[in-house]
mmCIF file of C-alpha atoms in Angstrom:
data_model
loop_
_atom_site.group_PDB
_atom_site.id
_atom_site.type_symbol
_atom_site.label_atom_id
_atom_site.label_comp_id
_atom_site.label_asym_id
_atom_site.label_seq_id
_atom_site.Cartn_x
_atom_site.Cartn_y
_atom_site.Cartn_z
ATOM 1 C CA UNK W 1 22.627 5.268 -12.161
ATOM 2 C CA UNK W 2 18.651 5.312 -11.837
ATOM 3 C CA UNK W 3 17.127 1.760 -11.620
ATOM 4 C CA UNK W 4 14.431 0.990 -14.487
ATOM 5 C CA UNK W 5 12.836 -2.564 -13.933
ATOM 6 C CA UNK W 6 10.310 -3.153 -17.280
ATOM 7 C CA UNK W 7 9.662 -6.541 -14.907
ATOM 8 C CA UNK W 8 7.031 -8.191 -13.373
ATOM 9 C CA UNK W 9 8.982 -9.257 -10.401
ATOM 10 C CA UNK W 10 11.780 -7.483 -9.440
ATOM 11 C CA UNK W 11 12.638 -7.779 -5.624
ATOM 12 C CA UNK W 12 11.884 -3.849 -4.868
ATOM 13 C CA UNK W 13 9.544 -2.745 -8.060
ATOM 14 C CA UNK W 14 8.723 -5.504 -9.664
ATOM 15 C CA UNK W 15 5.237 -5.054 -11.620
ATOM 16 C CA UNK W 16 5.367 -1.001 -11.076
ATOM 17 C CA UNK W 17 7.262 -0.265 -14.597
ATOM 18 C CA UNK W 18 6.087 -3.484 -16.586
ATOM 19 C CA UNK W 19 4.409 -1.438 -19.236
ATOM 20 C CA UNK W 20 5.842 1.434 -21.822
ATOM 21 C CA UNK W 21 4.412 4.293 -20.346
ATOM 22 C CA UNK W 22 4.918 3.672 -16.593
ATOM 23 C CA UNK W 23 8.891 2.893 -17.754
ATOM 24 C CA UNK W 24 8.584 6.544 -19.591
ATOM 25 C CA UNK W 25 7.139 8.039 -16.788
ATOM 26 C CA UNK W 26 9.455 6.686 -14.400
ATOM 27 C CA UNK W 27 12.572 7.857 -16.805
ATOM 28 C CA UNK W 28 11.557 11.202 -17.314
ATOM 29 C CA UNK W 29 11.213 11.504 -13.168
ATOM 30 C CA UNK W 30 14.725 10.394 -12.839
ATOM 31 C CA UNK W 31 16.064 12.910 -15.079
ATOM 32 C CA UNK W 32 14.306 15.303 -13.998
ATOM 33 C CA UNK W 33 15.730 14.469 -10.097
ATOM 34 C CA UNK W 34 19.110 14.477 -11.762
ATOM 35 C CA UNK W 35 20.198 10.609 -12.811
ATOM 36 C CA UNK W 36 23.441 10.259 -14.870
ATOM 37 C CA UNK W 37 22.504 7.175 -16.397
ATOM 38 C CA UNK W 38 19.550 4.958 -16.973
ATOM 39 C CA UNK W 39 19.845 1.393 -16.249
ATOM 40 C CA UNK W 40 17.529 -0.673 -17.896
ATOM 41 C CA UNK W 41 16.373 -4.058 -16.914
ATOM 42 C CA UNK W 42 14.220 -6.961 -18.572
ATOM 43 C CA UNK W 43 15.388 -9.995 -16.567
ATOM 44 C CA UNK W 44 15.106 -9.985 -12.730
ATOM 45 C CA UNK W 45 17.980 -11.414 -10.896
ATOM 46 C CA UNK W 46 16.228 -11.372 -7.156
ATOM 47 C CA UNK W 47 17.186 -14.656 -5.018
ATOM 48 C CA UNK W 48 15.449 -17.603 -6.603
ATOM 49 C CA UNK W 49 14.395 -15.930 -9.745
ATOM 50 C CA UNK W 50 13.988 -18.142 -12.875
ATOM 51 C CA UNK W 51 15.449 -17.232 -15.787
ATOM 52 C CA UNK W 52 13.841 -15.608 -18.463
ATOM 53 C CA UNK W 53 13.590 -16.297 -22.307
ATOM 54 C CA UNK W 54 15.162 -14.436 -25.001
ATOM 55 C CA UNK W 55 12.148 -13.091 -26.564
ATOM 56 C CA UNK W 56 10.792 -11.882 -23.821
ATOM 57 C CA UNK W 57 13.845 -10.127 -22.403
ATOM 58 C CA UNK W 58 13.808 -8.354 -25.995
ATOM 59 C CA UNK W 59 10.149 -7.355 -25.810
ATOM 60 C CA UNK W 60 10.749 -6.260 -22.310
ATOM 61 C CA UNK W 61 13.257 -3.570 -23.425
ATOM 62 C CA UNK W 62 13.693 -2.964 -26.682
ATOM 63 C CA UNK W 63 10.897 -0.459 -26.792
ATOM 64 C CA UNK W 64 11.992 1.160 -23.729
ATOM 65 C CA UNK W 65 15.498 1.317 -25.363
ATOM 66 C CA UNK W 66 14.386 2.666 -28.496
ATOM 67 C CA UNK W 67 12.295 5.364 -27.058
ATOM 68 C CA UNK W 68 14.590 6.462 -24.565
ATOM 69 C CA UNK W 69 17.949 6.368 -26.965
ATOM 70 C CA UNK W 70 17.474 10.183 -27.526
ATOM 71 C CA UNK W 71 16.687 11.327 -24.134
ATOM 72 C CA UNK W 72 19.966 12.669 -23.094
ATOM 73 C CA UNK W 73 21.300 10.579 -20.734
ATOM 74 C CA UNK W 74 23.619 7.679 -21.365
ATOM 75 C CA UNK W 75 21.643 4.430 -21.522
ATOM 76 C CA UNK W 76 22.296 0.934 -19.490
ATOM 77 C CA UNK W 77 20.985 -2.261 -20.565
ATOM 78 C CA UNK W 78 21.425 -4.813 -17.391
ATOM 79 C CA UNK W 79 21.091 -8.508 -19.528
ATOM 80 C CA UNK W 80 23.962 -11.327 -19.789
ATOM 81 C CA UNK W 81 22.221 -12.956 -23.076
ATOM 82 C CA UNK W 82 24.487 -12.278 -25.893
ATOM 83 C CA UNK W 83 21.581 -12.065 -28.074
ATOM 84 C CA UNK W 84 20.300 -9.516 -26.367
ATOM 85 C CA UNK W 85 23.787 -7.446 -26.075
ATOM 86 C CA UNK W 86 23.702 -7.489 -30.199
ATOM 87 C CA UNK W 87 20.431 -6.282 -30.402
ATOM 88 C CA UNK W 88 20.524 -3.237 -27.984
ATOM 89 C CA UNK W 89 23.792 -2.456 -28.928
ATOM 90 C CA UNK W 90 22.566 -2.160 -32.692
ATOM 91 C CA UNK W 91 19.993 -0.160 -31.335
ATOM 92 C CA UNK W 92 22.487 2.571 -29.547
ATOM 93 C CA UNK W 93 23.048 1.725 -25.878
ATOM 94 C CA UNK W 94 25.863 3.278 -24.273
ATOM 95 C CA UNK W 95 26.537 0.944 -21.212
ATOM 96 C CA UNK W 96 25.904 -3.283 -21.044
ATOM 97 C CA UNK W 97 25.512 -3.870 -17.622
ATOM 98 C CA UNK W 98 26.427 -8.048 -16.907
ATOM 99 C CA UNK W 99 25.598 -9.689 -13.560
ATOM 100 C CA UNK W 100 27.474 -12.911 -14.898
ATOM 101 C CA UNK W 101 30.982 -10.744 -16.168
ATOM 102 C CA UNK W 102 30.567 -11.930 -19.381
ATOM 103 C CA UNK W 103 31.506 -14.944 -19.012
ATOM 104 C CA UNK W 104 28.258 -16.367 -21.496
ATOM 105 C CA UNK W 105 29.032 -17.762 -24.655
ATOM 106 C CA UNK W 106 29.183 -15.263 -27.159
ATOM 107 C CA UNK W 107 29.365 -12.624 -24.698
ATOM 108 C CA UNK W 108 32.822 -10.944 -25.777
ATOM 109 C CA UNK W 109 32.394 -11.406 -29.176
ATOM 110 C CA UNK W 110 29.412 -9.620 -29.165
ATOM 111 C CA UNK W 111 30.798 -6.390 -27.027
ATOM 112 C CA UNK W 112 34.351 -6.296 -28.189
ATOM 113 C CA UNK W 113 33.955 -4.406 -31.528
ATOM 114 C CA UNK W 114 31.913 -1.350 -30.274
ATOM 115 C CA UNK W 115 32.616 0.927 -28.153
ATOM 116 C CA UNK W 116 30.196 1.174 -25.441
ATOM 117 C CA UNK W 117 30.827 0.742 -21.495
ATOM 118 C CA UNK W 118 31.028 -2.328 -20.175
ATOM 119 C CA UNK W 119 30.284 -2.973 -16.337
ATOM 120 C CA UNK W 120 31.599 -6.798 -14.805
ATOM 121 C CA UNK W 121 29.863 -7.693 -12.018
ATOM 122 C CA UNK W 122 31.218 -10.709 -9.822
ATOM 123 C CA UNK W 123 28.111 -13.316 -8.622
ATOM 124 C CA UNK W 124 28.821 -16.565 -6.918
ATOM 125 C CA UNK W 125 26.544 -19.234 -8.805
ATOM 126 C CA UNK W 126 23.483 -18.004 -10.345
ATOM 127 C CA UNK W 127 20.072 -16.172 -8.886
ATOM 128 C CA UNK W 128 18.275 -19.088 -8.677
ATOM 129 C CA UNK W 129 20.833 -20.793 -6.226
ATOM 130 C CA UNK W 130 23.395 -17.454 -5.139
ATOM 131 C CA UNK W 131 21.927 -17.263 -1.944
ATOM 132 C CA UNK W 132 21.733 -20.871 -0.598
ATOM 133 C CA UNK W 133 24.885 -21.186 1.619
ATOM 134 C CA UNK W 134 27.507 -18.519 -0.376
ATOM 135 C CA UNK W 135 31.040 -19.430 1.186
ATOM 136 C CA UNK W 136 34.854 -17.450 1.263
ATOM 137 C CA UNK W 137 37.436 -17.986 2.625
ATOM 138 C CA UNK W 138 38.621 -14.476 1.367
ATOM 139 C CA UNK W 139 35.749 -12.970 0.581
ATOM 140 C CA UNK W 140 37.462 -9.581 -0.637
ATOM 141 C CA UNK W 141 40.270 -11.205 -2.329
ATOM 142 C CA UNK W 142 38.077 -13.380 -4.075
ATOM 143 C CA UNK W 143 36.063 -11.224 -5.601
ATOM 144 C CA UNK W 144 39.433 -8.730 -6.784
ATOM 145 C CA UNK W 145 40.810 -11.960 -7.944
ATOM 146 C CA UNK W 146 37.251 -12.850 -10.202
ATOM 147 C CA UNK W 147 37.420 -9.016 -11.287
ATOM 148 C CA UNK W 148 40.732 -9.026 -12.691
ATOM 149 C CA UNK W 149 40.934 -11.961 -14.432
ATOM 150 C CA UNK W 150 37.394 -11.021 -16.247
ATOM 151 C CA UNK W 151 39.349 -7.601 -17.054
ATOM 152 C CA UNK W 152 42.074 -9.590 -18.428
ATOM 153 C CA UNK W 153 39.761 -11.787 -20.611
ATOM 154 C CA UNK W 154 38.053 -8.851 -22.065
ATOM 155 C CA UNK W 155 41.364 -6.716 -22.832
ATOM 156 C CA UNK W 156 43.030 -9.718 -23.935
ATOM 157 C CA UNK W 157 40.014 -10.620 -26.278
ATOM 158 C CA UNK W 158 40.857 -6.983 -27.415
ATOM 159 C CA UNK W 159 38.244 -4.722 -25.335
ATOM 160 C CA UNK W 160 39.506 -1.399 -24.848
ATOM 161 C CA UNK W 161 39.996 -1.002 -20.618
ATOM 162 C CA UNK W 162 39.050 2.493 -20.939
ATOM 163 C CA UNK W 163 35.341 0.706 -21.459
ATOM 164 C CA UNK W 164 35.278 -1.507 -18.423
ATOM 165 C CA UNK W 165 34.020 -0.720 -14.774
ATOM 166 C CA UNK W 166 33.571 -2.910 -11.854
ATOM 167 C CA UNK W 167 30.740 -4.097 -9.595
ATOM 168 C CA UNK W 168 31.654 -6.361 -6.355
ATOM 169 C CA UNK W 169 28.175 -7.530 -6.877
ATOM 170 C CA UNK W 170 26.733 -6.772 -3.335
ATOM 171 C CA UNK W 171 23.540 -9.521 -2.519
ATOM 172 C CA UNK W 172 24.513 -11.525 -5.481
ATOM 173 C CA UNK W 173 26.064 -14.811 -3.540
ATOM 174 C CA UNK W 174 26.722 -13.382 -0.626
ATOM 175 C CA UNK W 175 25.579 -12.994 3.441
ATOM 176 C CA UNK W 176 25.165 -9.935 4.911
ATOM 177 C CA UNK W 177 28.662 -10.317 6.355
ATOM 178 C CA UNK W 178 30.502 -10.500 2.972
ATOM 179 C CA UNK W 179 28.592 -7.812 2.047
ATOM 180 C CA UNK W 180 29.868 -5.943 4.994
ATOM 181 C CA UNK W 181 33.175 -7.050 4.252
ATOM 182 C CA UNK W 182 32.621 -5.293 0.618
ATOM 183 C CA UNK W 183 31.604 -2.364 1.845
ATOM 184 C CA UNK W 184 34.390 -1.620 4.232
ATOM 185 C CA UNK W 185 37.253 -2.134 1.855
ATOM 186 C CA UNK W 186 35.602 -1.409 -1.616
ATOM 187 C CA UNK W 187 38.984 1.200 -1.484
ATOM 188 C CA UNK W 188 41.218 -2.024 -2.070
ATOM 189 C CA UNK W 189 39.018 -3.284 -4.285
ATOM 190 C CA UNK W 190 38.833 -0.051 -6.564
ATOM 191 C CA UNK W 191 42.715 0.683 -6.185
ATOM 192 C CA UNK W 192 43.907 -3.187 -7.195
ATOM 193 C CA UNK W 193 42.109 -2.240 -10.495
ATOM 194 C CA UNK W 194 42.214 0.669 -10.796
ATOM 195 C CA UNK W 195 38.816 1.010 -12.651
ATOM 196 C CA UNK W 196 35.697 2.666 -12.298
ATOM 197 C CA UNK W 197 34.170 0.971 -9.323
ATOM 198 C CA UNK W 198 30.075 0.798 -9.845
ATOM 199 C CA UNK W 199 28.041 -0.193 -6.213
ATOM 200 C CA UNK W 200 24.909 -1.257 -6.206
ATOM 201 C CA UNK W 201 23.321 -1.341 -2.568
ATOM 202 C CA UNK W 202 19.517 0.137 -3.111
ATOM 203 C CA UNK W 203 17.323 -1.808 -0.822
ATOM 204 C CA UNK W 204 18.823 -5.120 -0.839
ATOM 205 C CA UNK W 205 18.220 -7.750 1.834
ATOM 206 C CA UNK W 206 21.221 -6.349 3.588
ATOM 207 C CA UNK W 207 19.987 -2.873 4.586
ATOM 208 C CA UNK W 208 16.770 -5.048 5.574
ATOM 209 C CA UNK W 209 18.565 -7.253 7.512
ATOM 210 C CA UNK W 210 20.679 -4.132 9.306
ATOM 211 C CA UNK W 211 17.688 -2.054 9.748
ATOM 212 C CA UNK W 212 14.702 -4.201 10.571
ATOM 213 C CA UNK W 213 12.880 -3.008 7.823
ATOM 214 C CA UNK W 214 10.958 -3.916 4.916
ATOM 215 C CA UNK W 215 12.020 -3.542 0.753
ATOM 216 C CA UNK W 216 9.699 -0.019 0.406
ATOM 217 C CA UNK W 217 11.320 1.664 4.094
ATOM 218 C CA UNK W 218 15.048 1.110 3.193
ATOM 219 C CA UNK W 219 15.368 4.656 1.428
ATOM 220 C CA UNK W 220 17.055 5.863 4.969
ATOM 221 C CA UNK W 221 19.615 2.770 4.895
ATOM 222 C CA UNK W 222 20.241 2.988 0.955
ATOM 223 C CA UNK W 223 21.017 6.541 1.308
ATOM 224 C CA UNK W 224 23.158 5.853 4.101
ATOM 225 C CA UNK W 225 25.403 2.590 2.093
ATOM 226 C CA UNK W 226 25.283 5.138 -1.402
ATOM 227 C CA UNK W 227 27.744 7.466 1.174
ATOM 228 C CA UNK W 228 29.490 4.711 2.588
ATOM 229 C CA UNK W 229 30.351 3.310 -1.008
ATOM 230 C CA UNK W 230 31.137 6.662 -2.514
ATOM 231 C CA UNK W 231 33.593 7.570 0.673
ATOM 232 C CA UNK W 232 35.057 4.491 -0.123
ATOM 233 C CA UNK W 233 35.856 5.024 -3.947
ATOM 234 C CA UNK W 234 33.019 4.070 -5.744
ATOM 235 C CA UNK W 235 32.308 6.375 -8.862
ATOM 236 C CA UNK W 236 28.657 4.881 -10.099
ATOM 237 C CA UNK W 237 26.001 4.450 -7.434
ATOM 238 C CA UNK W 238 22.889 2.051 -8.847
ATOM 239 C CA UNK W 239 20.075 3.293 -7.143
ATOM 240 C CA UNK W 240 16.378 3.409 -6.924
ATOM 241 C CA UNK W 241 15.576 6.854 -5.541
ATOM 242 C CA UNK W 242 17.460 9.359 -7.611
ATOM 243 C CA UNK W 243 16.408 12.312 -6.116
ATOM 244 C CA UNK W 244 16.954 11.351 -2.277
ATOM 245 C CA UNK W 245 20.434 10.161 -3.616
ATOM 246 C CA UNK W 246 21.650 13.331 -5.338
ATOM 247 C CA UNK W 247 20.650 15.152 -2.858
ATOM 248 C CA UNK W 248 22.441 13.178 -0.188
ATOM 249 C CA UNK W 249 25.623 13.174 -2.727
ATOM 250 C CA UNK W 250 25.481 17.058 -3.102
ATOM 251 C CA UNK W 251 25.561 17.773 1.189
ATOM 252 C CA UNK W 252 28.444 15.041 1.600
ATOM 253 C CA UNK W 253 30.371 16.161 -1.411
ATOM 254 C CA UNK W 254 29.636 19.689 -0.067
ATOM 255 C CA UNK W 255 30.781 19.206 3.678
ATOM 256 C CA UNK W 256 33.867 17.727 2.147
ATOM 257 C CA UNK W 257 35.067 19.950 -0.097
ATOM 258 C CA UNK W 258 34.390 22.931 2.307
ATOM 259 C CA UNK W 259 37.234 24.616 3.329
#
């Protein structure tokens, strides 16, 4: 999954794909360096960032969306607005991508009907406040715990599970300990549900914090927690630099296949 911030201030690109044609540009790159799917963004959810209205988050990515429906690849929208969920869906997208899980008013009624992918991702508190003193006491079971019973609101409220995947929510709430905590059992994780597990690692603070270095020299440390996910069970890697990443994918898939 290729990252596509239309956003002025995204933590890693913020300002770089703000207008149409940079966000086209940037799409037809990623296919051509071999992206699955395009994950689309209006709304930045860095630490601390202020929440964004509804039309603006529409005129953010609706004409991305639309111009990018028919490109080939399956299309993400990443927004937890319900408004917005009606209005991309209506216009064809094939994945909604929810940092909140959902759990917005409005929010299953307006997915449960179609038949797109749905992707729950767990977040203690919100982005202006997640990272101001996140506590566990469990941090793994807590977030399997906050997974399935989101999975059991959406089936219940009669979402097919074949839709839903599952995102642990790495940086969202959490210190760079939980986040290694994640990492290492993301296996558990991914077998207690037994669902699609989506990981989404690409430069966040925690490759800063384990490398030393800054947002635009993690490429080295994002390629090296896109393995570490995938040998742990995750099927959908959100990342920045497609091409690095399929590459990557392609030796370490290689070397273990080989016989």
């Amino acid at each position: 999954m290729g990252v596509l911030n239309v956003t002025p201030d995204s933590f890693s690109d913020g300002g770089q794909f703000a207008s149409l044609d940079a966000a086209l540009s940037h799409a037809e790159q990623m296919i051509s360096d071999g992206v699955d799917i395009i994950d689309i963004g209006g709304e930045s959810s860095r630490p601390g960032a202020p929440p964004l209205s509804l039309d603006e988050e529409l005129k953010r990515v609706m004409p991305v969306l639309y111009a990018l429906r028919d490109c080939g690849k399956p299309i993400s929208v990443d927004t937890y607005k319900s408004e917005v969920m009606h209005e991309v869906l209506a216009a064809g997208t094939d994945m909604i991508n929810d940092i909140r899980g959902f759990r917005a008013p409005e929010a299953l009624r307006a997915v449960k009907d179609g038949d797109c992918a749905l992707c729950i991702m767990h977040m203690q508190s919100d982005p202006q406040t997640m990272q101001v003193n996140p506590q566990y006491e469990d941090v793994v079971a807590e977030v399997r715990d906050f997974l399935q019973e989101r999975v059991r609101n959406l089936t219940e409220g009669g979402v097919d599970r074949q839709r839903i995947c599952i995102d642990p929510g790495f940086g969202f709430g959490k210190t760079l300990a939980h986040n290694l905590g994640l990492l290492k059992n993301l296996d558990r994780i991914q077998a207690a549900l037994d669902l699609p597990l989506l990981a989404g690692l690409s430069r966040k603070s925690m490759i800063g914090a384990l490398t030393g270095r800054q947002v635009e020299d993690r490429l080295a440390g994002s390629i090296a927690a896109a393995l570490a996910a995938a040998e742990r069970g995750a099927r959908i890697l959100r990342v920045h630099d497609v091409a690095a990443t399929v590459d990557a994918l392609r030796v370490w898939q290689a070397a273990r296949e080989s016989v």
